[in-house]
Short mmCIF file of C-alpha atoms in Angstrom, two decimals:
data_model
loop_
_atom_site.label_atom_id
_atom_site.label_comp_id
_atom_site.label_asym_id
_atom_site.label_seq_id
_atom_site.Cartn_x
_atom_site.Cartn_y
_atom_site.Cartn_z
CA UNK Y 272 0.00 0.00 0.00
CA UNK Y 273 1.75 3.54 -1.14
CA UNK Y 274 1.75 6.58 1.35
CA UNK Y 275 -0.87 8.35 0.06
CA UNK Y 276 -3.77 4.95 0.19
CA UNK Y 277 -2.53 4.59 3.82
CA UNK Y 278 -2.95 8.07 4.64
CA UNK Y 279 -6.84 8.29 2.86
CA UNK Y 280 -7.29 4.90 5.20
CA UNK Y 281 -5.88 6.50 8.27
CA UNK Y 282 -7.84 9.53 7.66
CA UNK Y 283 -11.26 7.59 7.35
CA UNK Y 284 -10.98 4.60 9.67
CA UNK Y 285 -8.68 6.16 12.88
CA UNK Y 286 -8.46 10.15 12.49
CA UNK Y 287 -11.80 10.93 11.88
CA UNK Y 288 -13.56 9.21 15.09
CA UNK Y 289 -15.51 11.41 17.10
CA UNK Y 290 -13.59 12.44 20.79
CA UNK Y 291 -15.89 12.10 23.34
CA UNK Y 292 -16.59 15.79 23.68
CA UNK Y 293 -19.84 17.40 22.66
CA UNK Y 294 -20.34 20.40 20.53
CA UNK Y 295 -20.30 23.02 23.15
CA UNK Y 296 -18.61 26.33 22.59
CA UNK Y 297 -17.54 27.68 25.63
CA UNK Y 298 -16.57 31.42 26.61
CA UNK Y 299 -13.45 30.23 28.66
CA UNK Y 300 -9.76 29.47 27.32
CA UNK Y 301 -6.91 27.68 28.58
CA UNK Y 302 -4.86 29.07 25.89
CA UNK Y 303 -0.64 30.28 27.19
CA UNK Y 304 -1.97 34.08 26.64
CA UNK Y 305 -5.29 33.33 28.13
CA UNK Y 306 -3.47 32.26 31.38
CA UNK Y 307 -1.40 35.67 30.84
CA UNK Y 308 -4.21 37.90 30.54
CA UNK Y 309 -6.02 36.21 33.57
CA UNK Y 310 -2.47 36.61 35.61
CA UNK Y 311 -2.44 40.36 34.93
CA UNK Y 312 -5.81 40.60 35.91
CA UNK Y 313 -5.00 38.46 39.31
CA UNK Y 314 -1.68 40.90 39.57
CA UNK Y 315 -4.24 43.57 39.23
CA UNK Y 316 -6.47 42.59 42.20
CA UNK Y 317 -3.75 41.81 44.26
CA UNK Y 318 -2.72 45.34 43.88
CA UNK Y 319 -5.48 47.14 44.65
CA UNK Y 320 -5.58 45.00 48.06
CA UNK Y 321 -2.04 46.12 48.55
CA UNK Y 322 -3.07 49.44 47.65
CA UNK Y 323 -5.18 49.16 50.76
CA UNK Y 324 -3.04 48.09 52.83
CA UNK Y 325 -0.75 50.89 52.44
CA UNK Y 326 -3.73 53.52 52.51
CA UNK Y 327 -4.72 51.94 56.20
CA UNK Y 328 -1.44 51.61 57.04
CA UNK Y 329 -0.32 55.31 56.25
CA UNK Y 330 -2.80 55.84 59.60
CA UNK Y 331 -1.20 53.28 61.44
CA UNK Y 332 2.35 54.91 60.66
CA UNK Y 333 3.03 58.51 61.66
CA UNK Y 334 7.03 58.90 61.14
CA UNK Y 335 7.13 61.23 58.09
CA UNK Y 336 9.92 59.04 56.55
CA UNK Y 337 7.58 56.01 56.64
CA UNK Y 338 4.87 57.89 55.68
CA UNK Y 339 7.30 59.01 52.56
CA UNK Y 340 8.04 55.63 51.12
CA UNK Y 341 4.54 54.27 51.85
CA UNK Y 342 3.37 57.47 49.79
CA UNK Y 343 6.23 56.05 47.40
CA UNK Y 344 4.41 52.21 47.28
CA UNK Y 345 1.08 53.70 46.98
CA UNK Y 346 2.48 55.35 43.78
CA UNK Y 347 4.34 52.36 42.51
CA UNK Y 348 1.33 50.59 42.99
CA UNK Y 349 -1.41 52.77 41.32
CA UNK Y 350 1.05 52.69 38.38
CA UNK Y 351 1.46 48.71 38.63
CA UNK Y 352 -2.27 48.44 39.02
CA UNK Y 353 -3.21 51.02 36.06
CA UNK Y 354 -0.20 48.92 33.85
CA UNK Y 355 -1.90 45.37 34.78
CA UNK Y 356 -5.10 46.39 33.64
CA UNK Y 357 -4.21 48.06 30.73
CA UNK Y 358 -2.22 44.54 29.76
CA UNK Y 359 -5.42 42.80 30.84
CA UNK Y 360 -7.23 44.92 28.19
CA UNK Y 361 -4.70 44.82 25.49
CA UNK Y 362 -4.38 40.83 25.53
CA UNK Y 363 -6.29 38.97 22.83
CA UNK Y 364 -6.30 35.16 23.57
CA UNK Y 365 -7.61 34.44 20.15
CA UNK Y 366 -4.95 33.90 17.92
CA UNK Y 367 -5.64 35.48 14.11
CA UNK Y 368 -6.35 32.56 11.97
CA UNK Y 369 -5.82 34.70 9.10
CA UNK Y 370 -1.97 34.86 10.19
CA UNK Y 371 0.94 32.06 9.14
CA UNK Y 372 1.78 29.89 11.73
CA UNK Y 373 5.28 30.89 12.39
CA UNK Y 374 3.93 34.76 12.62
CA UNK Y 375 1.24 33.06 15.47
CA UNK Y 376 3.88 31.44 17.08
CA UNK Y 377 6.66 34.00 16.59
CA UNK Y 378 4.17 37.06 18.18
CA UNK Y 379 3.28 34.81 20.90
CA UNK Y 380 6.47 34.20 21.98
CA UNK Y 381 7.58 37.47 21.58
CA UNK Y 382 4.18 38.48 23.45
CA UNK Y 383 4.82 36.37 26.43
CA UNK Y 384 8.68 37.08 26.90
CA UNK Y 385 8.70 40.88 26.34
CA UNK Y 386 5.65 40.54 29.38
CA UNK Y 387 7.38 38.62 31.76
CA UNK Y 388 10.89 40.57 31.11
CA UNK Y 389 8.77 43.92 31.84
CA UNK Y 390 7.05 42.45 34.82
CA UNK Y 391 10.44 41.73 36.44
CA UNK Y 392 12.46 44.44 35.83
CA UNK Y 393 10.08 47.14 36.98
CA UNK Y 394 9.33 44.81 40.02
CA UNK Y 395 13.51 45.10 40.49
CA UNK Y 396 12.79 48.46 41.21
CA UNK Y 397 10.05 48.17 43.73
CA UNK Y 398 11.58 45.74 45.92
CA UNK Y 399 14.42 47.75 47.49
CA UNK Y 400 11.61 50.29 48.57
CA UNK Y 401 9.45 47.81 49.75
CA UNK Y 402 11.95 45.93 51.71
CA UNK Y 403 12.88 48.79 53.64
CA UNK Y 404 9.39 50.31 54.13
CA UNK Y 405 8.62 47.08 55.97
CA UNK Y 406 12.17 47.79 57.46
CA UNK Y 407 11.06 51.22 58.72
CA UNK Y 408 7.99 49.73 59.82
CA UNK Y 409 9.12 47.28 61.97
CA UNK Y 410 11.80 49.78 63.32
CA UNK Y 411 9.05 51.85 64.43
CA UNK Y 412 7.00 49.12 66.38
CA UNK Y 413 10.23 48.00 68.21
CA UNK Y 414 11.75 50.77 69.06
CA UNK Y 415 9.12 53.88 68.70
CA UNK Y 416 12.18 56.23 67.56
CA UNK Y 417 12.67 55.84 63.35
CA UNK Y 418 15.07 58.22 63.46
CA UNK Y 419 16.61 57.84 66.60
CA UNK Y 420 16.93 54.49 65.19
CA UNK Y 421 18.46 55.28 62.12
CA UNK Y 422 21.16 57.13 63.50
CA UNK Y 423 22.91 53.72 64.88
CA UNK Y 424 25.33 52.96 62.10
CA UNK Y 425 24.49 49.18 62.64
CA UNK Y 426 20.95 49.54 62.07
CA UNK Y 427 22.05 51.33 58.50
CA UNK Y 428 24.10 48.59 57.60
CA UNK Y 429 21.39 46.10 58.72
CA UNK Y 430 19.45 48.08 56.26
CA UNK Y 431 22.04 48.09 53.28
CA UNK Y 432 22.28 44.41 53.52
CA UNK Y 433 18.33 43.91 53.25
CA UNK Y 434 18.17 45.55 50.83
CA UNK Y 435 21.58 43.78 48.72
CA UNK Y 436 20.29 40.12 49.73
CA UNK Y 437 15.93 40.75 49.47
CA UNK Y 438 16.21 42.89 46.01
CA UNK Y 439 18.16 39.99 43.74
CA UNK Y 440 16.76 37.27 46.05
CA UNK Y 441 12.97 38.49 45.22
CA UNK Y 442 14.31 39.10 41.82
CA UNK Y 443 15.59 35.56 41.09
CA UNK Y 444 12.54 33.91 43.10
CA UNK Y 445 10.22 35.81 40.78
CA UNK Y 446 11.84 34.64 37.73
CA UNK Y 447 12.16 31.14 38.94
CA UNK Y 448 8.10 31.51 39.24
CA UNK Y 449 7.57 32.42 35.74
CA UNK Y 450 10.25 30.17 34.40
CA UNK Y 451 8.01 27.39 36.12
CA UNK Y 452 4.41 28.92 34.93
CA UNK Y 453 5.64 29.80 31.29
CA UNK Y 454 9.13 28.32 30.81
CA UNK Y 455 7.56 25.14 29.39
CA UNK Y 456 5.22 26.44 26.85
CA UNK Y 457 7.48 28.97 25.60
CA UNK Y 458 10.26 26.29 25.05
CA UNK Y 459 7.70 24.50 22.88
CA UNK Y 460 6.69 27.37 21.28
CA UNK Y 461 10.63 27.75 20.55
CA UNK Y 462 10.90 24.56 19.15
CA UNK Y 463 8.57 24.42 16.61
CA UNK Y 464 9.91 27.87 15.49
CA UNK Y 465 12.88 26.44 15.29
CA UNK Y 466 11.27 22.92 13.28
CA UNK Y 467 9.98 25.36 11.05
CA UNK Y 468 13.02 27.64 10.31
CA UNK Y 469 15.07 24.43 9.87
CA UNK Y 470 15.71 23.48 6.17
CA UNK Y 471 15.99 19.76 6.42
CA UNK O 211 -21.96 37.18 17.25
CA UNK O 212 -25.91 37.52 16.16
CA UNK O 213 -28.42 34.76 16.72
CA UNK O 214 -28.44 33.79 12.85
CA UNK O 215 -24.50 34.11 12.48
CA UNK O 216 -24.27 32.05 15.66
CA UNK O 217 -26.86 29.47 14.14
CA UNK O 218 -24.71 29.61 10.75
CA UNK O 219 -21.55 28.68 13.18
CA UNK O 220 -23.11 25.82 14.47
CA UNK O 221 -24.22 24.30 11.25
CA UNK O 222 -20.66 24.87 9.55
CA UNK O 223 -18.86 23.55 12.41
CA UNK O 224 -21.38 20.75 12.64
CA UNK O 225 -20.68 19.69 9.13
CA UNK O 226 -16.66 20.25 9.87
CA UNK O 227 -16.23 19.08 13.23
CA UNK O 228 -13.66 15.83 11.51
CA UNK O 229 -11.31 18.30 10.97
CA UNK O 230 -11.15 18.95 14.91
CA UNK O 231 -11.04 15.34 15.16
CA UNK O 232 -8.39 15.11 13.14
CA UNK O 233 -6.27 17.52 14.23
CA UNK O 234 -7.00 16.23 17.94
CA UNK O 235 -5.97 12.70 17.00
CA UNK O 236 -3.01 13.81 15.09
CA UNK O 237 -1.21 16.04 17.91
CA UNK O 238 -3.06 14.84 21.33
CA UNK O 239 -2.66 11.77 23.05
CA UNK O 240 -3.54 12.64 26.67
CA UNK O 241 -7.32 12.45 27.60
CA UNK O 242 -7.62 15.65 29.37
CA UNK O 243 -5.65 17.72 26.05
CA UNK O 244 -8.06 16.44 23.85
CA UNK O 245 -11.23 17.62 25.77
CA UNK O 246 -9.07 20.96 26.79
CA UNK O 247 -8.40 21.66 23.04
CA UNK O 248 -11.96 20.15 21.39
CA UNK O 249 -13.09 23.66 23.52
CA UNK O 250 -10.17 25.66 22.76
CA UNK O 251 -10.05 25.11 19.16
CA UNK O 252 -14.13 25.68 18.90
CA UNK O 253 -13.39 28.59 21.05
CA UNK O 254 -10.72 30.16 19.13
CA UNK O 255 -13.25 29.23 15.87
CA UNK O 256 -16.07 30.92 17.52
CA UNK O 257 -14.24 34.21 18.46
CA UNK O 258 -12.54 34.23 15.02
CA UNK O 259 -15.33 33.07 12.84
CA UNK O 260 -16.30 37.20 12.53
CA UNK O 261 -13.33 37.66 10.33
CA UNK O 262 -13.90 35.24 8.47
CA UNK O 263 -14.12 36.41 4.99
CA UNK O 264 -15.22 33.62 2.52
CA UNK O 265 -12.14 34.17 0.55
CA UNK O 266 -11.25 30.25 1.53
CA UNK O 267 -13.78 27.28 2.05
CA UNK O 268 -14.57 26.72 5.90
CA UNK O 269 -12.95 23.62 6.47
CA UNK O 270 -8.93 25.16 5.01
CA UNK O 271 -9.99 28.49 7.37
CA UNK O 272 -11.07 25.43 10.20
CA UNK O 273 -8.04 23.82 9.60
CA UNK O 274 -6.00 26.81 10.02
CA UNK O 275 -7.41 27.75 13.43
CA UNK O 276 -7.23 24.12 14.31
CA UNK O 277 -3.50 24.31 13.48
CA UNK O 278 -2.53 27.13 14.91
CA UNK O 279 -4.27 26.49 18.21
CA UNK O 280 -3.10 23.19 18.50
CA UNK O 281 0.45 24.44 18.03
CA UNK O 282 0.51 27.20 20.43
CA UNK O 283 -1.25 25.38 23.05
CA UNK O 284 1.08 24.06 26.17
CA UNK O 285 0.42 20.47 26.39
CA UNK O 286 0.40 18.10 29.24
CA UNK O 287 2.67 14.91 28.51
CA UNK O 288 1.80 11.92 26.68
CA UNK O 289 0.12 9.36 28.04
CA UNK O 290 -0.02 6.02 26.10
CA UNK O 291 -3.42 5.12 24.85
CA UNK O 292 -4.87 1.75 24.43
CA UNK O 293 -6.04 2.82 21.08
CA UNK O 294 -3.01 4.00 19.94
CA UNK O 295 -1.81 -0.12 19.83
CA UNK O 296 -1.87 -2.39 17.17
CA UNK O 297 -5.69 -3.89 17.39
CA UNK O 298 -6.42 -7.47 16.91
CA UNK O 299 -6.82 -7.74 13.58
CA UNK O 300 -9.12 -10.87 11.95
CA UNK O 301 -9.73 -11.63 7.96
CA UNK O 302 -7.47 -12.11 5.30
CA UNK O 303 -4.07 -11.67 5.13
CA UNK O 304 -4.31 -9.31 2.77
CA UNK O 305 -6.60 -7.32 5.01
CA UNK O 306 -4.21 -7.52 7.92
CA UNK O 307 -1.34 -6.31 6.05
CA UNK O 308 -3.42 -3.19 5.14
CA UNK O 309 -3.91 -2.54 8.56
CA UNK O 310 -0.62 -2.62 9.18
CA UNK O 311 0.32 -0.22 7.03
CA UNK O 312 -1.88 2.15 8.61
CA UNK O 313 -0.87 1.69 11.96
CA UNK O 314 2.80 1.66 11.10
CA UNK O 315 1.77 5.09 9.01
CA UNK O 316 0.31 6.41 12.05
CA UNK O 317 3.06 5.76 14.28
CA UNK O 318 5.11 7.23 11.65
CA UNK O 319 3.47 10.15 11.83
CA UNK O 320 3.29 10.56 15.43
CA UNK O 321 6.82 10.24 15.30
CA UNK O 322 7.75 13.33 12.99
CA UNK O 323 8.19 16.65 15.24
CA UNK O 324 4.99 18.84 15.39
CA UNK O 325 5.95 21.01 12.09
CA UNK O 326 6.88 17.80 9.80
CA UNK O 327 3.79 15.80 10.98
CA UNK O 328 1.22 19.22 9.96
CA UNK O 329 3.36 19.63 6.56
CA UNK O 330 3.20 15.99 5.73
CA UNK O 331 -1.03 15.96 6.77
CA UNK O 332 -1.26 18.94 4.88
CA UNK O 333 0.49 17.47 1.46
CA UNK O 334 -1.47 13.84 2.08
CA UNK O 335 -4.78 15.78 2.24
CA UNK O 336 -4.52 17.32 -0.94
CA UNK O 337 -2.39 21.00 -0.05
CA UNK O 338 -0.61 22.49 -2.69
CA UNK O 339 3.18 23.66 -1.83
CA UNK O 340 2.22 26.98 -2.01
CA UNK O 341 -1.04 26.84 0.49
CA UNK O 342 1.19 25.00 2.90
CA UNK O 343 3.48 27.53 2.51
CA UNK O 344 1.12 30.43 3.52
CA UNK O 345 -0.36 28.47 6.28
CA UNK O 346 2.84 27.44 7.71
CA UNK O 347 4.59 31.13 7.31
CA UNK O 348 7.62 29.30 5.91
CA UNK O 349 9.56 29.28 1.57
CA UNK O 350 7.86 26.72 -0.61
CA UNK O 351 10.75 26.11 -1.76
CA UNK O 352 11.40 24.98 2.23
CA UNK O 353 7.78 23.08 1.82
CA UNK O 354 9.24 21.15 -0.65
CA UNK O 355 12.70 20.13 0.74
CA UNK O 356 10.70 19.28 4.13
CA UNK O 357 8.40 17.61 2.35
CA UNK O 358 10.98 15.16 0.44
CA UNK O 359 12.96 14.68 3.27
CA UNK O 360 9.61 13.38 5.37
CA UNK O 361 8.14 11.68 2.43
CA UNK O 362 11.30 9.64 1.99
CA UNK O 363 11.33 8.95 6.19
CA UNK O 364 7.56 7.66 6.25
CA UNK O 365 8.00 5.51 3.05
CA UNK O 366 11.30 3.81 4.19
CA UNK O 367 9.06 2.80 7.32
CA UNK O 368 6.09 1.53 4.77
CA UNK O 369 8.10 -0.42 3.10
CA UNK O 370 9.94 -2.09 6.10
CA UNK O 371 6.60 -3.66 7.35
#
């Protein structure tokens, strides 16, 4: 039997059986960018709480310098929270079918990595403020004196080193994260660019 | 998507819905995939079928989505499948050696990486170079060498049986 009479049997007999699913179109995807655009919009929420939290806490807090940098995360975090939900808005989980399949897979690869590249760089900068607002914070409860506190040397090199070990260690934990929630699928996706770019 | 487009959906899908099979059997072994991308691919369809022109027949423009979000779409790992095995074949020898041939073509196929196994399909359902070339984004002059180079590979296995 040549190629082509196996392939019109295979085709009838094995490929066309029905699967077991019934003709129901749903409104939900489980598509890579789906998962993205529902992450942004989880990102989002989770901002707004944090948002919050520093609002209530800026009545908790009195010191002026704590009340500085949490006036400093309440601004990171209305721009992380407008950012989010503009990505929420912008992503498109339905991929054109009027595109080539290397442009499909190309753009959402591209799509994907220039996201998660964004996300953790601007995070980079948040985390050194972060980490010391909590810093301050605590300070404050312990001692009741920020900047009595602050004038101990030790306490400023306690700081320093929060901040050197918490920035990159948040940094690398964060990409670790989205290595595990997206590292897979963009490595296929990268692979069958790569099948398709390859001339053999 | 207005009641009467939505009704027009149904019906073309209806009369369509082997290619989902197919490209479900070709690329998904794991239970759970093919229910997740039966969904995904009508999904994608559904969202999509708005721009759909007319310019092509249904089932190529069906084919294309079913492609594309097939190929994009993380997997979960294989599992093996009980249908996937060599069944029990009765009748003539003649009869058994056909179905050989279309198992070992089907392993064969499964075998070829996800690009190879949707240019080869696409040729062995009738696809000019050129339309595979459009759909896959890729030379036809690179359809062709592929497709030698795979054609060769799936007859050598054909002709071992």
């Amino acid at each position: 039997m040549d190629l082509q009479q196996a392939w019109n049997k295979l085709r009838d007999e094995r490929l066309s059986k029905p699967t077991s699913e019934a003709l129901n179109i749903g409104t939900k995807s489980k598509h890579p960018i789906q998962k993205l655009k529902s992450a942004y919009l989880t990102t989002t929420l989770f901002a707004v709480v944090f948002l919050f939290v520093f609002v209530a806490l800026l009545f908790v807090f009195r010191e002026g310098l704590i009340q500085a940098f949490l006036w400093l995360m309440i601004a990171s975090y209305t721009a992380a929270v407008m950012v989010n939900y503009r990505m929420y808005q912008r992503l498109e989980p339905v991929i054109p079918p009027d595109q080539d399949l290397k442009s499909v897979l190309v753009n959402t690869h591209v799509l994907i990595t220039k996201n998660i590249r964004m996300q953790e760089y601007v995070a980079l900068f948040i985390y050194p403020f972060a980490g010391a607002t909590g810093f301050f914070m605590g300070g404050a409860t312990a001692s009741g004196d920020i900047m009595g506190m602050l004038a101990k040397q030790q306490v400023i090199i306690a700081l320093i080193i929060m901040v050197i070990v918490l920035t990159p260690a948040c940094f690398y934990l964060s990409r670790w994260l989205y290595r595990v929630s997206y590292g897979k699928c963009l490595n296929e996706l990268q692979e069958r660019i790569n099948a398709l770019d390859d001339p053999a | 998507m207005s009641v009467a487009a939505d009704q027009k959906f149904t019906e073309l899908i209806d009369q369509s819905r082997g290619i989902i099979y197919k490209v479900i059997r070709l690329y998904v072994r794991n239970p759970e995939d093919e229910k997740d991308l039966f969904q995904e691919i009508l999904f994608q369809a559904w969202k999509s079928y708005p721009r759909f022109d007319g310019r092509s027949k249904f089932s190529t423009w069906l084919y294309r989505v079913g492609l594309n979000t097939v190929l994009t779409f993380q997997r979960r790992p294989d599992l093996v499948r009980a249908t996937d095995n060599l069944e029990p074949v009765g009748g003539s020898d003649h009869s058994h050696e056909r179905n050989e041939s279309v198992d070992a073509l089907y392993q064969a196929i499964r075998e070829l990486n996800d690009i190879d196994r949707m240019i080869v399909t696409l040729h062995l359902d009738g696809y000019e170079n050129e339309e595979i070339s459009e759909i896959a984004g890729i030379t036809k002059n690179h359809v062709a060498v592929k497709l030698h180079r795979i054609k060769e590979t799936l007859t050598r296995k054909l002709k071992d049986l």
